[in-house]
Coordinates of N, CA, C and O in Angstrom, one line a residue:
M1 N 168.0 191.3 144.1 CA 167.6 190.6 145.2 C 169.2 189.8 145.1 O 170.0 189.4 144.6
I2 N 169.3 189.0 146.8 CA 170.4 188.7 147.3 C 170.1 187.4 147.5 O 169.0 187.6 148.6
R3 N 170.9 186.2 147.2 CA 170.5 185.0 147.6 C 171.6 184.5 147.9 O 172.6 184.0 147.2
C4 N 171.6 183.6 148.5 CA 172.7 182.3 148.9 C 172.9 181.5 148.0 O 171.8 180.9 146.8
L5 N 174.0 180.9 147.2 CA 174.3 180.2 146.4 C 174.7 178.7 146.7 O 175.6 179.0 147.4
D6 N 174.0 178.1 145.9 CA 175.1 176.5 146.3 C 175.7 176.1 145.5 O 175.6 175.6 144.5
N7 N 177.4 176.2 145.8 CA 178.4 176.1 145.3 C 178.6 174.9 144.5 O 179.6 174.4 143.8
T8 N 178.0 174.0 145.1 CA 178.5 172.5 144.8 C 177.3 172.0 144.0 O 177.0 170.6 143.5
E9 N 176.3 172.7 143.5 CA 175.5 172.4 142.2 C 176.2 173.0 140.9 O 176.9 174.2 140.7
H10 N 177.0 172.2 140.1 CA 177.5 172.2 138.9 C 177.1 173.5 138.3 O 178.1 174.5 137.3
T11 N 175.9 174.2 138.1 CA 175.6 174.9 137.0 C 176.0 176.0 137.7 O 176.3 177.1 137.2
V12 N 175.5 176.3 139.2 CA 175.7 177.6 140.0 C 177.5 177.4 140.0 O 177.6 178.6 140.0
A13 N 177.8 176.6 140.2 CA 179.7 176.9 140.4 C 180.0 177.5 139.1 O 180.9 178.4 139.1
M14 N 179.7 176.8 138.2 CA 179.7 177.3 136.5 C 179.7 179.0 136.2 O 180.4 180.1 136.0
Q15 N 178.3 179.3 137.1 CA 177.7 180.8 136.8 C 178.6 181.6 137.6 O 179.4 182.6 137.4
I16 N 179.6 181.3 139.0 CA 180.1 181.6 139.8 C 181.4 181.9 139.0 O 182.2 182.6 139.3
Y17 N 181.9 180.7 138.7 CA 183.4 180.4 138.0 C 183.1 181.7 136.9 O 184.1 182.6 136.5
D18 N 181.9 181.9 135.9 CA 182.1 183.0 134.8 C 182.1 184.5 135.1 O 182.8 185.3 134.9
I19 N 181.8 184.6 136.5 CA 181.4 186.4 137.2 C 183.1 186.3 137.8 O 183.7 187.6 137.3
F20 N 183.7 185.1 138.2 CA 185.2 185.6 138.9 C 185.9 186.2 137.6 O 186.9 187.0 137.4
Q21 N 185.8 185.0 136.4 CA 186.8 185.1 135.2 C 186.8 186.4 134.7 O 187.7 187.4 134.8
A22 N 185.2 186.7 134.3 CA 185.2 188.0 134.0 C 185.7 189.4 134.5 O 186.1 190.2 134.0
S23 N 185.5 189.4 136.0 CA 186.1 190.3 137.0 C 187.1 190.1 137.0 O 188.3 191.5 137.0
Y24 N 188.3 189.3 137.3 CA 189.1 189.2 137.9 C 190.3 189.8 136.2 O 191.1 189.7 136.6
K25 N 189.6 189.2 135.3 CA 190.3 189.8 133.8 C 190.6 191.1 133.7 O 191.8 192.0 133.5
I26 N 189.6 191.9 134.4 CA 189.3 193.5 134.6 C 190.3 193.9 135.6 O 191.1 194.7 135.8
E27 N 190.4 193.0 136.8 CA 191.2 193.4 137.4 C 192.6 193.4 137.4 O 193.6 193.9 137.7
A28 N 193.0 192.4 136.8 CA 194.5 192.2 136.1 C 194.9 193.0 135.3 O 196.0 193.6 135.7
A29 N 193.7 193.5 134.4 CA 194.4 194.6 133.5 C 194.5 195.9 134.5 O 195.6 196.7 134.0
L30 N 194.1 195.9 135.6 CA 193.9 197.2 136.4 C 195.0 197.1 137.2 O 195.8 198.2 137.2
I31 N 195.9 195.9 137.5 CA 196.8 195.6 138.3 C 198.1 196.1 136.8 O 199.1 196.4 137.9
G32 N 197.6 195.6 135.9 CA 198.7 195.6 135.1 C 199.5 194.3 135.2 O 201.0 193.9 135.3
I33 N 199.3 192.8 135.6 CA 199.4 191.8 135.6 C 198.7 190.7 134.8 O 197.5 190.5 134.5
A34 N 199.9 189.8 133.9 CA 199.0 188.7 133.3 C 198.9 187.3 134.2 O 197.7 186.8 133.8
C35 N 199.6 187.3 135.0 CA 199.0 185.9 135.8 C 198.8 186.1 137.2 O 199.5 186.7 137.8
F36 N 197.2 186.3 136.8 CA 196.8 186.5 138.7 C 196.3 185.9 139.1 O 195.5 185.0 138.1
P37 N 197.0 185.4 140.0 CA 196.3 183.7 140.8 C 194.7 183.8 140.7 O 194.5 182.5 140.5
P38 N 193.8 184.7 140.9 CA 192.5 184.6 141.2 C 192.2 183.9 139.8 O 191.1 182.9 139.6
L39 N 192.4 184.1 138.7 CA 192.2 183.6 137.8 C 192.7 182.4 137.5 O 192.0 181.6 136.2
A40 N 193.3 181.6 138.2 CA 193.7 180.2 137.9 C 192.7 179.1 138.8 O 192.9 178.0 138.5
R41 N 191.7 179.8 139.1 CA 190.8 179.1 140.0 C 190.0 178.6 139.2 O 189.5 178.9 138.3
T42 N 189.9 177.2 139.5 CA 189.2 176.8 138.3 C 187.6 176.3 139.1 O 187.4 176.6 140.1
I43 N 186.4 175.6 137.8 CA 185.3 175.6 138.2 C 185.0 174.4 139.5 O 184.4 174.4 140.6
D44 N 186.1 173.4 139.8 CA 186.2 172.5 140.7 C 186.7 173.2 141.7 O 186.2 172.5 142.9
D45 N 187.4 174.0 142.0 CA 188.1 174.4 142.8 C 186.8 175.3 143.7 O 186.5 174.9 145.0
I46 N 185.5 175.9 143.1 CA 184.6 176.6 143.3 C 183.5 175.6 143.8 O 183.0 176.0 144.5
F47 N 183.4 174.3 143.1 CA 182.7 173.5 143.5 C 183.1 172.6 144.8 O 182.4 172.5 145.7
A48 N 184.1 172.2 144.9 CA 184.4 172.1 146.5 C 185.0 172.9 147.6 O 185.2 172.6 148.8
A49 N 184.3 174.2 147.1 CA 185.1 175.3 148.3 C 184.4 175.3 149.3 O 182.8 174.9 149.3
Q50 N 184.6 175.2 150.9 CA 183.9 175.0 152.3 C 183.6 176.8 152.4 O 183.1 176.7 153.7
T51 N 183.2 177.6 151.5 CA 183.2 178.8 152.0 C 181.9 179.1 151.5 O 181.3 178.4 151.0
Q52 N 181.1 180.2 152.1 CA 179.4 180.3 151.8 C 179.6 181.6 150.7 O 180.1 182.4 150.7
F53 N 178.9 181.4 149.3 CA 179.0 182.4 148.5 C 177.3 183.1 148.4 O 176.2 182.1 148.6
Y54 N 177.0 184.2 148.0 CA 175.7 185.0 148.1 C 176.0 185.5 146.6 O 177.1 185.9 146.1
G55 N 175.0 185.5 145.7 CA 174.8 186.3 144.7 C 173.8 187.5 144.7 O 172.9 187.0 145.5
Y56 N 174.5 188.3 143.8 CA 173.3 189.4 143.7 C 172.7 189.2 142.6 O 173.2 188.9 141.3
F57 N 171.4 189.4 142.2 CA 170.7 188.7 140.7 C 169.9 189.9 140.3 O 169.5 191.0 141.3
E58 N 170.2 190.7 139.1 CA 169.1 191.8 138.3 C 168.4 191.1 137.3 O 169.2 190.5 136.4
A59 N 167.1 191.1 137.5 CA 166.1 190.8 136.3 C 167.0 189.2 135.9 O 167.2 188.4 134.8
Q60 N 166.9 188.6 137.0 CA 167.2 187.2 136.9 C 168.6 186.3 136.8 O 168.6 185.1 136.4
E61 N 169.4 187.4 136.3 CA 170.7 187.2 136.1 C 171.3 187.4 137.3 O 171.2 188.3 137.9
L62 N 172.4 186.3 137.1 CA 173.5 186.5 138.4 C 174.3 187.8 138.1 O 175.1 188.2 136.7
A63 N 174.3 188.5 138.6 CA 175.4 190.0 138.5 C 176.7 190.1 139.1 O 177.7 190.9 138.9
A64 N 176.6 189.4 140.5 CA 177.8 189.7 141.1 C 177.8 188.6 142.2 O 176.7 187.8 142.6
V65 N 179.0 188.4 142.8 CA 179.3 187.0 143.9 C 180.0 187.5 144.6 O 180.9 188.3 144.8
V66 N 179.9 187.5 146.2 CA 180.3 187.5 147.3 C 180.7 186.1 148.0 O 179.7 185.4 148.4
E67 N 182.0 185.8 148.2 CA 182.5 184.5 149.2 C 182.7 185.0 150.2 O 183.9 186.1 150.2
I68 N 182.4 184.5 151.4 CA 182.5 184.7 152.7 C 183.2 183.4 153.7 O 182.3 182.0 152.8
S69 N 183.8 183.4 154.5 CA 184.0 182.6 155.5 C 184.0 183.1 156.7 O 184.3 184.4 157.0
I70 N 183.7 182.5 157.8 CA 184.0 182.6 159.3 C 184.7 181.8 160.3 O 184.6 180.9 160.3
Q71 N 185.7 183.0 160.9 CA 186.6 181.9 161.7 C 186.2 182.8 163.4 O 186.6 183.8 163.3
D72 N 185.6 182.0 164.2 CA 185.3 182.2 165.2 C 184.1 183.5 165.1 O 183.3 183.6 164.6
T73 N 184.5 184.7 165.4 CA 183.4 186.2 165.0 C 184.2 186.9 164.2 O 183.6 188.0 164.1
V74 N 184.9 186.5 163.4 CA 185.8 187.1 162.4 C 185.3 186.8 161.3 O 185.3 185.8 160.3
L75 N 184.9 187.6 160.2 CA 184.1 187.6 158.8 C 185.2 188.1 158.1 O 185.7 188.9 158.1
I76 N 185.2 187.1 156.9 CA 186.6 187.4 156.1 C 185.7 187.2 154.6 O 184.9 186.4 154.5
I77 N 185.8 188.1 154.0 CA 185.7 188.5 152.7 C 186.6 187.8 151.6 O 187.7 188.7 151.5
D78 N 186.0 186.5 151.4 CA 187.6 186.1 150.2 C 187.3 186.2 149.1 O 188.7 186.5 148.4
S79 N 186.1 186.8 148.7 CA 186.1 187.5 147.1 C 184.8 188.4 147.1 O 183.6 188.0 147.8
L80 N 185.2 189.2 146.5 CA 183.5 190.2 145.8 C 183.8 190.5 144.5 O 184.6 191.4 144.4
T81 N 183.3 189.7 143.6 CA 183.5 190.5 142.3 C 182.0 190.8 141.6 O 181.0 190.2 141.9
V82 N 181.8 191.4 140.5 CA 180.7 191.8 139.8 C 181.1 191.6 138.5 O 182.1 191.7 138.0
S83 N 179.9 191.4 137.7 CA 179.9 191.3 136.4 C 180.1 192.4 135.6 O 179.5 193.7 136.3
P84 N 181.4 192.5 134.8 CA 181.9 194.0 134.2 C 180.7 194.2 133.2 O 180.4 195.6 133.7
S85 N 179.6 194.0 133.0 CA 178.4 194.7 132.7 C 177.5 195.1 133.5 O 176.3 195.9 133.1
F86 N 177.8 194.6 134.9 CA 176.9 195.6 136.2 C 177.8 196.5 136.7 O 177.3 196.4 137.8
F87 N 178.9 196.3 136.2 CA 180.0 197.6 137.2 C 179.1 199.0 137.0 O 178.3 199.3 136.5
R88 N 179.7 199.4 138.4 CA 179.3 201.3 138.3 C 178.1 201.3 139.0 O 177.3 202.0 138.2
R89 N 177.0 200.3 139.5 CA 175.5 200.4 140.0 C 175.4 200.0 141.6 O 174.4 200.1 142.0
G90 N 176.7 199.7 142.0 CA 176.3 200.2 143.4 C 176.3 198.5 144.3 O 175.8 198.6 144.9
I91 N 176.0 197.5 143.3 CA 175.8 196.0 143.4 C 177.0 195.8 144.9 O 176.7 195.0 145.3
A92 N 178.4 195.9 144.2 CA 179.4 195.7 145.4 C 179.1 196.1 146.7 O 179.1 195.4 147.5
R93 N 178.7 197.2 146.9 CA 178.3 197.7 148.2 C 177.3 197.1 148.8 O 177.0 196.8 149.9
K94 N 176.1 196.9 148.0 CA 174.8 196.3 148.4 C 175.5 195.0 148.9 O 174.8 194.6 150.4
L95 N 176.3 194.0 148.1 CA 176.4 192.9 148.5 C 177.0 193.1 150.3 O 177.1 192.0 151.2
L96 N 178.2 193.8 149.9 CA 179.0 193.9 151.5 C 178.0 194.4 152.2 O 178.3 193.8 153.4
C97 N 177.0 195.3 152.2 CA 176.6 195.7 153.5 C 175.4 194.6 153.5 O 175.3 194.3 155.0
F98 N 174.9 193.9 152.7 CA 174.6 192.8 153.2 C 175.1 191.7 154.0 O 174.4 191.4 155.1
I99 N 175.8 191.2 153.7 CA 176.9 190.3 154.4 C 177.5 190.9 155.7 O 176.9 190.0 156.8
M100 N 177.5 192.2 155.9 CA 178.2 192.8 157.4 C 176.6 192.8 158.1 O 177.0 192.7 159.4
E101 N 175.3 193.0 157.3 CA 174.2 192.7 158.2 C 174.0 191.5 158.7 O 173.2 191.1 159.8
E102 N 174.4 190.7 157.6 CA 173.5 189.2 157.9 C 174.4 188.2 158.9 O 173.7 187.6 159.3
Y103 N 175.5 188.5 159.3 CA 176.3 187.9 159.6 C 177.0 188.6 161.0 O 177.7 189.5 160.8
P104 N 176.9 188.3 162.4 CA 177.4 189.0 163.5 C 178.7 188.6 163.5 O 179.2 187.5 163.5
F105 N 179.6 189.6 164.1 CA 180.9 189.2 163.6 C 181.5 190.2 164.3 O 181.1 191.8 165.2
S106 N 182.6 190.1 165.2 CA 183.3 191.3 165.8 C 184.2 192.1 165.1 O 184.7 193.5 165.6
R107 N 185.1 191.5 164.1 CA 186.1 192.1 163.0 C 185.6 191.5 161.9 O 185.3 190.2 161.5
A108 N 185.8 192.2 160.6 CA 185.8 191.8 159.3 C 187.3 192.0 158.6 O 187.9 193.6 158.6
L109 N 187.5 191.3 158.0 CA 188.6 191.5 157.0 C 188.5 191.0 156.1 O 187.7 190.1 155.0
V110 N 189.3 191.7 154.6 CA 189.4 191.7 153.3 C 190.5 192.3 152.9 O 191.3 192.7 153.7
E111 N 191.1 191.5 151.5 CA 192.5 191.5 151.1 C 192.2 192.1 149.8 O 191.4 191.3 149.2
T112 N 193.2 192.9 149.3 CA 193.1 193.1 147.5 C 194.3 194.1 147.2 O 195.2 194.0 148.4
A113 N 194.4 193.7 146.0 CA 195.8 194.3 145.6 C 195.5 195.5 146.1 O 195.1 196.5 146.1
A114 N 196.7 196.4 146.1 CA 197.3 197.8 147.1 C 197.3 198.5 146.1 O 196.8 199.9 146.3
V115 N 196.5 198.0 144.5 CA 196.3 199.4 143.4 C 195.2 199.0 143.1 O 195.0 199.7 141.8
N116 N 194.2 198.5 143.4 CA 193.3 198.1 143.0 C 192.3 199.5 143.9 O 191.3 199.2 145.2
A117 N 192.4 200.6 143.2 CA 191.7 201.9 143.9 C 190.1 201.5 143.8 O 189.9 202.3 145.4
P118 N 189.4 201.0 142.9 CA 188.2 200.9 143.2 C 187.7 200.3 144.1 O 186.5 200.6 145.2
A119 N 188.7 199.0 144.9 CA 187.9 198.3 145.4 C 188.5 198.8 147.0 O 187.8 198.5 147.7
I120 N 189.4 199.6 147.2 CA 189.9 199.8 148.3 C 189.1 201.1 148.8 O 188.5 201.3 149.9
A121 N 188.6 202.1 147.3 CA 187.7 202.6 147.9 C 186.1 202.7 148.9 O 185.7 202.8 149.3
L122 N 185.6 201.6 148.0 CA 184.8 201.0 148.3 C 184.5 200.6 150.0 O 183.8 200.8 150.6
Y123 N 186.1 200.0 149.7 CA 185.4 199.1 151.5 C 186.2 200.4 152.4 O 185.4 200.6 153.4
K124 N 186.9 201.4 152.2 CA 187.2 202.7 153.2 C 185.5 203.4 153.1 O 185.3 204.0 154.2
K125 N 184.5 203.3 152.2 CA 183.2 204.3 152.6 C 182.3 203.4 153.4 O 182.0 203.8 153.8
Q126 N 183.1 202.1 153.5 CA 182.2 201.1 154.6 C 182.6 201.1 155.9 O 182.2 200.2 156.6
G127 N 183.8 201.9 155.9 CA 184.5 202.0 157.2 C 185.6 201.2 157.6 O 186.4 201.2 158.7
F128 N 186.0 200.1 156.3 CA 187.4 199.6 156.6 C 188.6 200.5 156.5 O 188.6 201.6 155.8
V129 N 189.6 200.2 157.3 CA 191.0 200.7 157.3 C 191.7 199.6 156.7 O 192.0 198.3 157.1
A130 N 193.3 200.1 156.4 CA 194.2 199.3 156.1 C 195.2 198.9 157.3 O 195.3 199.8 158.0
V131 N 195.1 197.4 157.3 CA 195.9 197.3 158.8 C 197.2 196.6 158.1 O 198.2 196.4 158.9
K132 N 197.5 196.5 157.2 CA 198.8 195.4 156.5 C 199.1 195.7 155.2 O 198.1 195.6 154.4
K133 N 200.2 196.1 154.9 CA 200.9 195.9 153.4 C 201.5 194.8 153.1 O 202.7 195.0 154.3
W134 N 201.8 194.1 152.1 CA 202.8 192.9 151.8 C 202.8 192.7 150.7 O 202.1 193.1 149.8
T135 N 203.7 192.0 150.0 CA 204.2 191.2 149.1 C 204.5 189.7 149.0 O 205.2 189.4 149.3
P136 N 203.1 189.0 148.6 CA 203.4 187.7 148.6 C 204.2 187.0 147.5 O 204.7 188.0 146.8
D137 N 204.4 186.0 147.3 CA 205.3 185.3 146.5 C 205.0 185.6 145.2 O 205.8 185.6 144.1
H138 N 203.8 185.6 145.1 CA 203.2 185.9 143.4 C 203.9 187.4 143.0 O 203.5 187.9 142.1
G139 N 204.2 188.5 144.1 CA 204.8 189.3 143.4 C 203.3 191.0 143.5 O 204.4 191.9 143.0
I140 N 202.5 190.4 143.6 CA 201.3 191.5 143.8 C 201.5 192.2 145.2 O 200.7 191.3 146.1
E141 N 201.9 193.3 145.0 CA 201.6 193.8 146.7 C 200.3 194.2 147.1 O 199.1 194.0 146.2
K142 N 199.9 193.6 148.2 CA 198.8 193.2 148.3 C 198.1 194.2 149.9 O 199.1 194.7 150.4
V143 N 196.8 194.6 150.2 CA 196.6 195.3 151.4 C 195.8 194.6 152.0 O 194.7 194.1 151.3
A144 N 195.4 194.3 153.4 CA 194.6 194.0 154.1 C 194.1 195.2 155.2 O 194.4 196.3 155.6
M145 N 192.8 194.9 154.8 CA 191.8 195.8 155.0 C 191.1 195.3 156.5 O 190.6 194.4 156.0
S146 N 190.6 196.1 157.5 CA 189.9 195.5 158.4 C 188.6 196.6 159.0 O 188.8 197.6 159.3
I147 N 187.7 196.1 159.8 CA 186.3 196.7 160.1 C 186.4 195.7 161.6 O 186.3 194.9 161.5
T148 N 186.2 196.9 162.9 CA 185.4 196.3 163.8 C 184.0 196.6 163.9 O 183.8 197.8 164.1
N149 N 183.2 195.7 164.6 CA 181.8 195.9 164.5 C 181.5 196.4 165.9 O 181.7 195.6 167.0
T150 N 181.4 197.6 166.5 CA 181.7 198.3 167.8 C 180.0 197.6 168.2 O 179.9 197.3 169.6
E151 N 178.9 197.5 167.5 CA 177.8 196.3 168.1 C 177.9 195.2 168.7 O 177.4 194.7 169.7
Q152 N 179.5 194.2 168.3 CA 179.4 193.0 168.9 C 180.7 193.1 169.5 O 181.1 192.1 170.1
S153 N 181.5 194.4 169.7 CA 182.6 194.4 170.6 C 182.5 194.3 172.0 O 181.5 194.6 172.6

């Protein structure tokens, strides 16, 4: 089941934080970097976020979180994380499809590490294409991916 999460509730912010930490530690290891910027995000950062969070629940347990924002008609996927104990069950795809169906958008954007093959494969399967590669100050090469919603164009 997918439902909206109220990140301004401390308990919910803590659950989101826990999923982020567990998932991003795995991603940091995959990338091969110790100082992974998403791991520096605090509970207070999540609590104060102006983005929208949705959670995927399995047997009443929060298994995954997607964080989005909307700018005009552009859907931005700020984060998509799955608890490691729920990996490889198609949950990330379900959350991604839910968001893309729930919000009318002309274009959707997401960024990930250029070496994050599982994430890139997920987005490509949903029709995203790489539109930009760059290396920010933190030194982790990133790729931006985009999809155009032909129904909204």
